[in-house]
Amino acid sequence: MFVQNSDKTLSRKQRLQEKQRRQLAVVDTVDKAEAKVRKAEVELAGAVAEAVQVFGDEQSASEGLDMPVEAIRRFLGMVQDEAADAGDVAGAS
């Protein structure tokens, strides 16, 4: 009877380990996807900042890109944050 319980426990343990393995794999996949999204947002922010320069101002860029001014400003803020972060890193070197 003890052996039967041991087999059952091992089976539960294996099921738990498999469940945890799948959970960790999913978390890893989500982390990688989030990193790709952040990278894409930074690239988009740079393109939006360039568009503001080309169009002359936020409102004109908003109209030219068919993007709300609020989104334009959010992307410009990202560019400023990236520049500040790069300045912090350069200053620390």
mmCIF file of C-alpha atoms in Angstrom:
data_model
loop_
_atom_site.group_PDB
_atom_site.id
_atom_site.type_symbol
_atom_site.label_atom_id
_atom_site.label_comp_id
_atom_site.label_asym_id
_atom_site.label_seq_id
_atom_site.Cartn_x
_atom_site.Cartn_y
_atom_site.Cartn_z
ATOM 1 C CA MET A 1 0.000 0.000 0.000
ATOM 2 C CA PHE A 2 2.871 2.380 0.775
ATOM 3 C CA VAL A 3 4.348 1.811 -2.692
ATOM 4 C CA GLN A 4 1.038 2.678 -4.294
ATOM 5 C CA ASN A 5 0.928 5.985 -2.371
ATOM 6 C CA SER A 6 4.514 6.667 -3.392
ATOM 7 C CA ASP A 7 3.633 6.116 -7.051
ATOM 8 C CA LYS A 8 0.675 8.464 -6.692
ATOM 9 C CA THR A 9 2.840 11.101 -5.026
ATOM 10 C CA LEU A 10 5.449 10.808 -7.743
ATOM 11 C CA SER A 11 2.753 11.200 -10.344
ATOM 12 C CA ARG A 12 1.428 14.352 -8.650
ATOM 13 C CA LYS A 13 4.956 15.653 -8.385
ATOM 14 C CA GLN A 14 5.572 14.988 -12.064
ATOM 15 C CA ARG A 15 2.315 16.699 -13.003
ATOM 16 C CA LEU A 16 3.235 19.705 -10.881
ATOM 17 C CA GLN A 17 6.722 19.877 -12.403
ATOM 18 C CA GLU A 18 5.265 19.716 -15.909
ATOM 19 C CA LYS A 19 2.737 22.430 -15.075
ATOM 20 C CA GLN A 20 5.502 24.637 -13.659
ATOM 21 C CA ARG A 21 7.691 23.990 -16.704
ATOM 22 C CA ARG A 22 4.863 25.082 -19.010
ATOM 23 C CA GLN A 23 4.171 28.156 -16.874
ATOM 24 C CA LEU A 24 7.833 29.182 -16.958
ATOM 25 C CA ALA A 25 7.953 28.637 -20.707
ATOM 26 C CA VAL A 26 4.903 30.870 -21.174
ATOM 27 C CA VAL A 27 6.370 33.562 -18.913
ATOM 28 C CA ASP A 28 9.579 33.428 -20.926
ATOM 29 C CA THR A 29 7.635 33.755 -24.195
ATOM 30 C CA VAL A 30 5.689 36.746 -22.853
ATOM 31 C CA ASP A 31 8.895 38.407 -21.615
ATOM 32 C CA LYS A 32 10.494 38.018 -25.043
ATOM 33 C CA ALA A 33 7.388 39.378 -26.775
ATOM 34 C CA GLU A 34 7.280 42.373 -24.422
ATOM 35 C CA ALA A 35 10.922 43.121 -25.223
ATOM 36 C CA LYS A 36 10.101 43.053 -28.948
ATOM 37 C CA VAL A 37 7.141 45.382 -28.384
ATOM 38 C CA ARG A 38 9.321 47.828 -26.418
ATOM 39 C CA LYS A 39 11.924 47.781 -29.188
ATOM 40 C CA ALA A 40 9.250 48.382 -31.836
ATOM 41 C CA GLU A 41 7.758 51.236 -29.792
ATOM 42 C CA VAL A 42 11.168 52.893 -29.524
ATOM 43 C CA GLU A 43 11.629 52.582 -33.296
ATOM 44 C CA LEU A 44 8.147 53.977 -33.890
ATOM 45 C CA ALA A 45 8.825 56.819 -31.479
ATOM 46 C CA GLY A 46 11.952 57.718 -33.424
ATOM 47 C CA ALA A 47 10.012 57.689 -36.687
ATOM 48 C CA VAL A 48 7.284 59.877 -35.174
ATOM 49 C CA ALA A 49 9.883 62.349 -33.887
ATOM 50 C CA GLU A 50 11.364 62.523 -37.380
ATOM 51 C CA ALA A 51 7.875 63.044 -38.810
ATOM 52 C CA VAL A 52 7.305 65.975 -36.446
ATOM 53 C CA GLN A 53 10.520 67.549 -37.729
ATOM 54 C CA VAL A 54 9.572 66.935 -41.362
ATOM 55 C CA PHE A 55 5.974 68.146 -40.981
ATOM 56 C CA GLY A 56 7.033 71.091 -38.834
ATOM 57 C CA ASP A 57 4.944 70.586 -35.710
ATOM 58 C CA GLU A 58 2.895 68.073 -33.736
ATOM 59 C CA GLN A 59 -0.452 69.080 -35.241
ATOM 60 C CA SER A 60 0.778 68.807 -38.829
ATOM 61 C CA ALA A 61 2.433 65.465 -38.082
ATOM 62 C CA SER A 62 -0.800 64.293 -36.466
ATOM 63 C CA GLU A 63 -2.724 65.126 -39.613
ATOM 64 C CA GLY A 64 -0.063 63.745 -41.957
ATOM 65 C CA LEU A 65 0.259 60.482 -40.034
ATOM 66 C CA ASP A 66 -3.445 60.228 -39.209
ATOM 67 C CA MET A 67 -2.430 59.823 -35.565
ATOM 68 C CA PRO A 68 -3.923 61.634 -32.570
ATOM 69 C CA VAL A 69 -1.802 64.468 -31.176
ATOM 70 C CA GLU A 70 -1.838 62.676 -27.803
ATOM 71 C CA ALA A 71 -0.130 59.670 -29.406
ATOM 72 C CA ILE A 72 2.407 61.953 -31.095
ATOM 73 C CA ARG A 73 3.204 63.526 -27.713
ATOM 74 C CA ARG A 74 3.488 60.124 -26.039
ATOM 75 C CA PHE A 75 6.003 58.989 -28.650
ATOM 76 C CA LEU A 76 7.938 62.254 -28.360
ATOM 77 C CA GLY A 77 8.061 61.673 -24.605
ATOM 78 C CA MET A 78 9.493 58.213 -25.228
ATOM 79 C CA VAL A 79 12.218 59.719 -27.418
ATOM 80 C CA GLN A 80 13.059 62.232 -24.695
ATOM 81 C CA ASP A 81 13.142 59.467 -22.081
ATOM 82 C CA GLU A 82 15.428 57.356 -24.282
ATOM 83 C CA ALA A 83 17.716 60.339 -24.839
ATOM 84 C CA ALA A 84 17.814 61.032 -21.088
ATOM 85 C CA ASP A 85 18.573 57.371 -20.375
ATOM 86 C CA ALA A 86 21.346 57.403 -22.985
ATOM 87 C CA GLY A 87 22.730 60.583 -21.408
ATOM 88 C CA ASP A 88 22.706 58.946 -17.984
ATOM 89 C CA VAL A 89 24.593 55.959 -19.349
ATOM 90 C CA ALA A 90 27.094 58.160 -21.186
ATOM 91 C CA GLY A 91 27.591 60.305 -18.080
ATOM 92 C CA ALA A 92 28.206 57.241 -15.947
ATOM 93 C CA SER A 93 30.936 55.907 -18.281
#
